[in-house]
PDB file of N, CA and C in Angstrom:
ATOM      1  N   MET A   1    -119.472  54.128 -30.870  1.00  0.00           N
ATOM      2  CA  MET A   1    -118.227  54.343 -30.136  1.00  0.00           C
ATOM      3  C   MET A   1    -117.535  55.563 -30.741  1.00  0.00           C
ATOM      4  N   PHE A   2    -116.611  56.120 -29.989  1.00  0.00           N
ATOM      5  CA  PHE A   2    -115.870  57.284 -30.466  1.00  0.00           C
ATOM      6  C   PHE A   2    -114.442  57.233 -29.946  1.00  0.00           C
ATOM      7  N   SER A   3    -113.570  58.011 -30.592  1.00  0.00           N
ATOM      8  CA  SER A   3    -112.167  58.114 -30.194  1.00  0.00           C
ATOM      9  C   SER A   3    -112.026  59.253 -29.195  1.00  0.00           C
ATOM     10  N   ILE A   4    -111.047  59.120 -28.298  1.00  0.00           N
ATOM     11  CA  ILE A   4    -110.808  60.154 -27.287  1.00  0.00           C
ATOM     12  C   ILE A   4    -109.354  60.610 -27.381  1.00  0.00           C
ATOM     13  N   TYR A   5    -109.180  61.917 -27.487  1.00  0.00           N
ATOM     14  CA  TYR A   5    -107.852  62.531 -27.484  1.00  0.00           C
ATOM     15  C   TYR A   5    -107.580  63.135 -26.108  1.00  0.00           C
ATOM     16  N   ILE A   6    -106.340  63.008 -25.646  1.00  0.00           N
ATOM     17  CA  ILE A   6    -105.916  63.651 -24.403  1.00  0.00           C
ATOM     18  C   ILE A   6    -104.601  64.377 -24.697  1.00  0.00           C
ATOM     19  N   LEU A   7    -104.588  65.685 -24.504  1.00  0.00           N
ATOM     20  CA  LEU A   7    -103.362  66.471 -24.670  1.00  0.00           C
ATOM     21  C   LEU A   7    -102.649  66.543 -23.325  1.00  0.00           C
ATOM     22  N   THR A   8    -101.336  66.294 -23.309  1.00  0.00           N
ATOM     23  CA  THR A   8    -100.611  66.308 -22.039  1.00  0.00           C
ATOM     24  C   THR A   8     -99.281  67.047 -22.132  1.00  0.00           C
ATOM     25  N   HIS A   9     -98.866  67.526 -20.969  1.00  0.00           N
ATOM     26  CA  HIS A   9     -97.507  68.019 -20.754  1.00  0.00           C
ATOM     27  C   HIS A   9     -97.279  68.028 -19.248  1.00  0.00           C
ATOM     28  N   ASN A  10     -96.372  67.171 -18.792  1.00  0.00           N
ATOM     29  CA  ASN A  10     -96.037  67.057 -17.363  1.00  0.00           C
ATOM     30  C   ASN A  10     -97.287  66.885 -16.494  1.00  0.00           C
ATOM     31  N   GLU A  11     -98.024  65.822 -16.774  1.00  0.00           N
ATOM     32  CA  GLU A  11     -99.278  65.534 -16.069  1.00  0.00           C
ATOM     33  C   GLU A  11     -99.200  64.268 -15.219  1.00  0.00           C
ATOM     34  N   GLU A  12     -98.008  63.915 -14.731  1.00  0.00           N
ATOM     35  CA  GLU A  12     -97.872  62.643 -14.023  1.00  0.00           C
ATOM     36  C   GLU A  12     -98.812  62.507 -12.828  1.00  0.00           C
ATOM     37  N   ILE A  13     -99.193  63.588 -12.205  1.00  0.00           N
ATOM     38  CA  ILE A  13    -100.081  63.516 -11.033  1.00  0.00           C
ATOM     39  C   ILE A  13    -101.496  63.112 -11.432  1.00  0.00           C
ATOM     40  N   ASP A  14    -101.969  63.598 -12.571  1.00  0.00           N
ATOM     41  CA  ASP A  14    -103.366  63.387 -12.960  1.00  0.00           C
ATOM     42  C   ASP A  14    -103.590  62.403 -14.103  1.00  0.00           C
ATOM     43  N   ILE A  15    -102.539  61.994 -14.801  1.00  0.00           N
ATOM     44  CA  ILE A  15    -102.740  61.244 -16.040  1.00  0.00           C
ATOM     45  C   ILE A  15    -103.394  59.883 -15.828  1.00  0.00           C
ATOM     46  N   ALA A  16    -103.079  59.170 -14.773  1.00  0.00           N
ATOM     47  CA  ALA A  16    -103.680  57.845 -14.565  1.00  0.00           C
ATOM     48  C   ALA A  16    -105.197  57.952 -14.446  1.00  0.00           C
ATOM     49  N   ALA A  17    -105.677  58.856 -13.615  1.00  0.00           N
ATOM     50  CA  ALA A  17    -107.128  59.024 -13.452  1.00  0.00           C
ATOM     51  C   ALA A  17    -107.771  59.488 -14.752  1.00  0.00           C
ATOM     52  N   CYS A  18    -107.101  60.354 -15.467  1.00  0.00           N
ATOM     53  CA  CYS A  18    -107.631  60.860 -16.734  1.00  0.00           C
ATOM     54  C   CYS A  18    -107.769  59.724 -17.749  1.00  0.00           C
ATOM     55  N   VAL A  19    -106.720  58.938 -17.916  1.00  0.00           N
ATOM     56  CA  VAL A  19    -106.757  57.829 -18.870  1.00  0.00           C
ATOM     57  C   VAL A  19    -107.801  56.801 -18.444  1.00  0.00           C
ATOM     58  N   GLU A  20    -107.838  56.460 -17.170  1.00  0.00           N
ATOM     59  CA  GLU A  20    -108.817  55.477 -16.695  1.00  0.00           C
ATOM     60  C   GLU A  20    -110.244  55.928 -16.983  1.00  0.00           C
ATOM     61  N   SER A  21    -110.510  57.218 -16.859  1.00  0.00           N
ATOM     62  CA  SER A  21    -111.864  57.711 -17.130  1.00  0.00           C
ATOM     63  C   SER A  21    -112.183  57.687 -18.625  1.00  0.00           C
ATOM     64  N   ALA A  22    -111.170  57.604 -19.475  1.00  0.00           N
ATOM     65  CA  ALA A  22    -111.385  57.588 -20.924  1.00  0.00           C
ATOM     66  C   ALA A  22    -111.476  56.179 -21.496  1.00  0.00           C
ATOM     67  N   LEU A  23    -111.201  55.171 -20.703  1.00  0.00           N
ATOM     68  CA  LEU A  23    -111.130  53.811 -21.220  1.00  0.00           C
ATOM     69  C   LEU A  23    -112.475  53.211 -21.607  1.00  0.00           C
ATOM     70  N   LEU A  24    -113.550  53.984 -21.533  1.00  0.00           N
ATOM     71  CA  LEU A  24    -114.822  53.508 -22.058  1.00  0.00           C
ATOM     72  C   LEU A  24    -114.724  53.398 -23.575  1.00  0.00           C
ATOM     73  N   SER A  25    -113.747  54.081 -24.157  1.00  0.00           N
ATOM     74  CA  SER A  25    -113.473  53.965 -25.588  1.00  0.00           C
ATOM     75  C   SER A  25    -112.298  53.012 -25.779  1.00  0.00           C
ATOM     76  N   ASP A  26    -112.312  52.292 -26.894  1.00  0.00           N
ATOM     77  CA  ASP A  26    -111.169  51.426 -27.190  1.00  0.00           C
ATOM     78  C   ASP A  26    -110.188  52.118 -28.146  1.00  0.00           C
ATOM     79  N   ASP A  27    -110.340  53.443 -28.277  1.00  0.00           N
ATOM     80  CA  ASP A  27    -109.405  54.224 -29.090  1.00  0.00           C
ATOM     81  C   ASP A  27    -109.083  55.530 -28.362  1.00  0.00           C
ATOM     82  N   VAL A  28    -108.110  55.444 -27.456  1.00  0.00           N
ATOM     83  CA  VAL A  28    -107.673  56.613 -26.686  1.00  0.00           C
ATOM     84  C   VAL A  28    -106.294  57.004 -27.204  1.00  0.00           C
ATOM     85  N   ILE A  29    -106.156  58.270 -27.556  1.00  0.00           N
ATOM     86  CA  ILE A  29    -104.906  58.780 -28.106  1.00  0.00           C
ATOM     87  C   ILE A  29    -104.386  59.888 -27.199  1.00  0.00           C
ATOM     88  N   VAL A  30    -103.200  59.688 -26.644  1.00  0.00           N
ATOM     89  CA  VAL A  30    -102.568  60.698 -25.799  1.00  0.00           C
ATOM     90  C   VAL A  30    -101.514  61.409 -26.646  1.00  0.00           C
ATOM     91  N   VAL A  31    -101.670  62.715 -26.781  1.00  0.00           N
ATOM     92  CA  VAL A  31    -100.700  63.524 -27.524  1.00  0.00           C
ATOM     93  C   VAL A  31     -99.902  64.303 -26.486  1.00  0.00           C
ATOM     94  N   ASP A  32     -98.662  63.880 -26.302  1.00  0.00           N
ATOM     95  CA  ASP A  32     -97.812  64.455 -25.262  1.00  0.00           C
ATOM     96  C   ASP A  32     -96.825  65.454 -25.855  1.00  0.00           C
ATOM     97  N   SER A  33     -96.639  66.555 -25.159  1.00  0.00           N
ATOM     98  CA  SER A  33     -95.730  67.625 -25.598  1.00  0.00           C
ATOM     99  C   SER A  33     -94.340  67.442 -24.999  1.00  0.00           C
ATOM    100  N   TYR A  34     -93.783  66.247 -25.147  1.00  0.00           N
ATOM    101  CA  TYR A  34     -92.453  65.918 -24.641  1.00  0.00           C
ATOM    102  C   TYR A  34     -92.304  66.249 -23.160  1.00  0.00           C
ATOM    103  N   SER A  35     -93.157  65.632 -22.360  1.00  0.00           N
ATOM    104  CA  SER A  35     -93.109  65.822 -20.907  1.00  0.00           C
ATOM    105  C   SER A  35     -91.747  65.434 -20.359  1.00  0.00           C
ATOM    106  N   SER A  36     -91.313  66.144 -19.327  1.00  0.00           N
ATOM    107  CA  SER A  36     -90.038  65.829 -18.676  1.00  0.00           C
ATOM    108  C   SER A  36     -90.254  65.043 -17.387  1.00  0.00           C
ATOM    109  N   ASP A  37     -91.511  64.748 -17.066  1.00  0.00           N
ATOM    110  CA  ASP A  37     -91.803  63.953 -15.873  1.00  0.00           C
ATOM    111  C   ASP A  37     -92.172  62.529 -16.312  1.00  0.00           C
ATOM    112  N   ARG A  38     -92.947  61.813 -15.527  1.00  0.00           N
ATOM    113  CA  ARG A  38     -93.281  60.416 -15.805  1.00  0.00           C
ATOM    114  C   ARG A  38     -94.598  60.240 -16.572  1.00  0.00           C
ATOM    115  N   THR A  39     -95.099  61.286 -17.193  1.00  0.00           N
ATOM    116  CA  THR A  39     -96.381  61.208 -17.898  1.00  0.00           C
ATOM    117  C   THR A  39     -96.411  60.071 -18.922  1.00  0.00           C
ATOM    118  N   VAL A  40     -95.427  60.007 -19.794  1.00  0.00           N
ATOM    119  CA  VAL A  40     -95.413  58.987 -20.848  1.00  0.00           C
ATOM    120  C   VAL A  40     -95.240  57.599 -20.247  1.00  0.00           C
ATOM    121  N   GLU A  41     -94.384  57.466 -19.260  1.00  0.00           N
ATOM    122  CA  GLU A  41     -94.169  56.173 -18.598  1.00  0.00           C
ATOM    123  C   GLU A  41     -95.477  55.652 -17.996  1.00  0.00           C
ATOM    124  N   ILE A  42     -96.186  56.497 -17.287  1.00  0.00           N
ATOM    125  CA  ILE A  42     -97.451  56.100 -16.658  1.00  0.00           C
ATOM    126  C   ILE A  42     -98.489  55.772 -17.724  1.00  0.00           C
ATOM    127  N   THR A  43     -98.579  56.605 -18.732  1.00  0.00           N
ATOM    128  CA  THR A  43     -99.567  56.411 -19.793  1.00  0.00           C
ATOM    129  C   THR A  43     -99.341  55.107 -20.539  1.00  0.00           C
ATOM    130  N   SER A  44     -98.068  54.722 -20.743  1.00  0.00           N
ATOM    131  CA  SER A  44     -97.793  53.497 -21.495  1.00  0.00           C
ATOM    132  C   SER A  44     -98.220  52.222 -20.787  1.00  0.00           C
ATOM    133  N   ARG A  45     -98.659  52.312 -19.571  1.00  0.00           N
ATOM    134  CA  ARG A  45     -99.174  51.137 -18.849  1.00  0.00           C
ATOM    135  C   ARG A  45    -100.605  50.797 -19.260  1.00  0.00           C
ATOM    136  N   TYR A  46    -101.223  51.672 -20.017  1.00  0.00           N
ATOM    137  CA  TYR A  46    -102.626  51.513 -20.407  1.00  0.00           C
ATOM    138  C   TYR A  46    -102.728  51.187 -21.895  1.00  0.00           C
ATOM    139  N   PRO A  47    -103.855  50.601 -22.307  1.00  0.00           N
ATOM    140  CA  PRO A  47    -104.041  50.276 -23.733  1.00  0.00           C
ATOM    141  C   PRO A  47    -104.436  51.515 -24.544  1.00  0.00           C
ATOM    142  N   VAL A  48    -103.509  52.445 -24.649  1.00  0.00           N
ATOM    143  CA  VAL A  48    -103.750  53.695 -25.378  1.00  0.00           C
ATOM    144  C   VAL A  48    -102.572  53.944 -26.316  1.00  0.00           C
ATOM    145  N   ARG A  49    -102.769  54.810 -27.282  1.00  0.00           N
ATOM    146  CA  ARG A  49    -101.672  55.230 -28.157  1.00  0.00           C
ATOM    147  C   ARG A  49    -101.066  56.501 -27.583  1.00  0.00           C
ATOM    148  N   VAL A  50     -99.746  56.552 -27.548  1.00  0.00           N
ATOM    149  CA  VAL A  50     -99.046  57.750 -27.084  1.00  0.00           C
ATOM    150  C   VAL A  50     -98.221  58.284 -28.251  1.00  0.00           C
ATOM    151  N   ILE A  51     -98.478  59.534 -28.592  1.00  0.00           N
ATOM    152  CA  ILE A  51     -97.766  60.192 -29.686  1.00  0.00           C
ATOM    153  C   ILE A  51     -97.183  61.485 -29.131  1.00  0.00           C
ATOM    154  N   GLN A  52     -95.907  61.718 -29.399  1.00  0.00           N
ATOM    155  CA  GLN A  52     -95.293  62.953 -28.920  1.00  0.00           C
ATOM    156  C   GLN A  52     -95.150  63.942 -30.072  1.00  0.00           C
ATOM    157  N   HIS A  53     -95.432  65.200 -29.754  1.00  0.00           N
ATOM    158  CA  HIS A  53     -95.341  66.275 -30.746  1.00  0.00           C
ATOM    159  C   HIS A  53     -94.945  67.551 -30.019  1.00  0.00           C
ATOM    160  N   GLN A  54     -93.995  68.268 -30.602  1.00  0.00           N
ATOM    161  CA  GLN A  54     -93.503  69.511 -29.993  1.00  0.00           C
ATOM    162  C   GLN A  54     -94.631  70.527 -29.830  1.00  0.00           C
ATOM    163  N   PHE A  55     -94.728  71.125 -28.656  1.00  0.00           N
ATOM    164  CA  PHE A  55     -95.785  72.085 -28.339  1.00  0.00           C
ATOM    165  C   PHE A  55     -95.409  73.480 -28.819  1.00  0.00           C
ATOM    166  N   GLU A  56     -96.347  74.140 -29.515  1.00  0.00           N
ATOM    167  CA  GLU A  56     -96.198  75.554 -29.875  1.00  0.00           C
ATOM    168  C   GLU A  56     -97.248  76.379 -29.146  1.00  0.00           C
ATOM    169  N   SER A  57     -98.478  75.921 -29.239  1.00  0.00           N
ATOM    170  CA  SER A  57     -99.592  76.537 -28.518  1.00  0.00           C
ATOM    171  C   SER A  57    -100.696  75.489 -28.437  1.00  0.00           C
ATOM    172  N   HIS A  58    -101.645  75.704 -27.542  1.00  0.00           N
ATOM    173  CA  HIS A  58    -102.729  74.731 -27.394  1.00  0.00           C
ATOM    174  C   HIS A  58    -103.498  74.587 -28.709  1.00  0.00           C
ATOM    175  N   GLY A  59    -103.800  75.700 -29.340  1.00  0.00           N
ATOM    176  CA  GLY A  59    -104.539  75.666 -30.598  1.00  0.00           C
ATOM    177  C   GLY A  59    -103.799  74.923 -31.696  1.00  0.00           C
ATOM    178  N   LYS A  60    -102.498  75.184 -31.832  1.00  0.00           N
ATOM    179  CA  LYS A  60    -101.707  74.514 -32.868  1.00  0.00           C
ATOM    180  C   LYS A  60    -101.566  73.024 -32.571  1.00  0.00           C
ATOM    181  N   GLN A  61    -101.426  72.673 -31.295  1.00  0.00           N
ATOM    182  CA  GLN A  61    -101.310  71.261 -30.924  1.00  0.00           C
ATOM    183  C   GLN A  61    -102.604  70.522 -31.277  1.00  0.00           C
ATOM    184  N   ARG A  62    -103.720  71.132 -30.949  1.00  0.00           N
ATOM    185  CA  ARG A  62    -105.024  70.518 -31.225  1.00  0.00           C
ATOM    186  C   ARG A  62    -105.236  70.385 -32.736  1.00  0.00           C
ATOM    187  N   THR A  63    -104.917  71.423 -33.489  1.00  0.00           N
ATOM    188  CA  THR A  63    -105.069  71.370 -34.944  1.00  0.00           C
ATOM    189  C   THR A  63    -104.178  70.292 -35.538  1.00  0.00           C
ATOM    190  N   TRP A  64    -102.918  70.228 -35.111  1.00  0.00           N
ATOM    191  CA  TRP A  64    -102.000  69.199 -35.600  1.00  0.00           C
ATOM    192  C   TRP A  64    -102.560  67.814 -35.305  1.00  0.00           C
ATOM    193  N   MET A  65    -103.048  67.619 -34.091  1.00  0.00           N
ATOM    194  CA  MET A  65    -103.594  66.332 -33.670  1.00  0.00           C
ATOM    195  C   MET A  65    -104.755  65.917 -34.575  1.00  0.00           C
ATOM    196  N   LEU A  66    -105.689  66.823 -34.805  1.00  0.00           N
ATOM    197  CA  LEU A  66    -106.873  66.503 -35.600  1.00  0.00           C
ATOM    198  C   LEU A  66    -106.540  66.258 -37.073  1.00  0.00           C
ATOM    199  N   GLU A  67    -105.513  66.928 -37.577  1.00  0.00           N
ATOM    200  CA  GLU A  67    -105.151  66.787 -38.989  1.00  0.00           C
ATOM    201  C   GLU A  67    -104.209  65.621 -39.271  1.00  0.00           C
ATOM    202  N   ASN A  68    -103.474  65.139 -38.255  1.00  0.00           N
ATOM    203  CA  ASN A  68    -102.413  64.168 -38.509  1.00  0.00           C
ATOM    204  C   ASN A  68    -102.564  62.805 -37.862  1.00  0.00           C
ATOM    205  N   ILE A  69    -103.463  62.653 -36.936  1.00  0.00           N
ATOM    206  CA  ILE A  69    -103.577  61.374 -36.237  1.00  0.00           C
ATOM    207  C   ILE A  69    -104.848  60.662 -36.683  1.00  0.00           C
ATOM    208  N   GLU A  70    -104.660  59.479 -37.261  1.00  0.00           N
ATOM    209  CA  GLU A  70    -105.813  58.684 -37.677  1.00  0.00           C
ATOM    210  C   GLU A  70    -106.508  58.105 -36.458  1.00  0.00           C
ATOM    211  N   THR A  71    -107.823  58.126 -36.512  1.00  0.00           N
ATOM    212  CA  THR A  71    -108.614  57.552 -35.427  1.00  0.00           C
ATOM    213  C   THR A  71    -109.355  56.327 -35.931  1.00  0.00           C
ATOM    214  N   LYS A  72    -109.757  55.503 -35.002  1.00  0.00           N
ATOM    215  CA  LYS A  72    -110.504  54.295 -35.324  1.00  0.00           C
ATOM    216  C   LYS A  72    -111.937  54.637 -35.720  1.00  0.00           C
ATOM    217  N   TYR A  73    -112.460  55.715 -35.149  1.00  0.00           N
ATOM    218  CA  TYR A  73    -113.851  56.108 -35.376  1.00  0.00           C
ATOM    219  C   TYR A  73    -113.916  57.495 -36.004  1.00  0.00           C
ATOM    220  N   ASP A  74    -115.040  57.779 -36.647  1.00  0.00           N
ATOM    221  CA  ASP A  74    -115.233  59.098 -37.256  1.00  0.00           C
ATOM    222  C   ASP A  74    -115.479  60.181 -36.215  1.00  0.00           C
ATOM    223  N   TRP A  75    -115.950  59.792 -35.063  1.00  0.00           N
ATOM    224  CA  TRP A  75    -116.251  60.748 -33.989  1.00  0.00           C
ATOM    225  C   TRP A  75    -115.107  60.778 -32.997  1.00  0.00           C
ATOM    226  N   GLY A  76    -114.747  61.968 -32.543  1.00  0.00           N
ATOM    227  CA  GLY A  76    -113.678  62.100 -31.559  1.00  0.00           C
ATOM    228  C   GLY A  76    -114.025  63.128 -30.509  1.00  0.00           C
ATOM    229  N   ARG A  77    -113.467  62.966 -29.311  1.00  0.00           N
ATOM    230  CA  ARG A  77    -113.640  63.912 -28.202  1.00  0.00           C
ATOM    231  C   ARG A  77    -112.268  64.343 -27.750  1.00  0.00           C
ATOM    232  N   CYS A  78    -112.118  65.640 -27.518  1.00  0.00           N
ATOM    233  CA  CYS A  78    -110.843  66.177 -27.021  1.00  0.00           C
ATOM    234  C   CYS A  78    -110.987  66.534 -25.558  1.00  0.00           C
TER     235      CYS A  78
END
């Protein structure tokens, strides 16, 4: 098994389908950049972890995520 990361910002239109497609893992982590739409609300309906972190750039967000968020498994997919 492996952990799955999902980076989001104002993704209310697509987030449900995205999360549902990731639920083959029991460790899904959504890193949200303080969305102003319903992204976090929709995501919280699923058995996933939602963590918010201020966005600077895609690269910095990804690096922060990989360095600061513990995963259940040693393997992860972004």
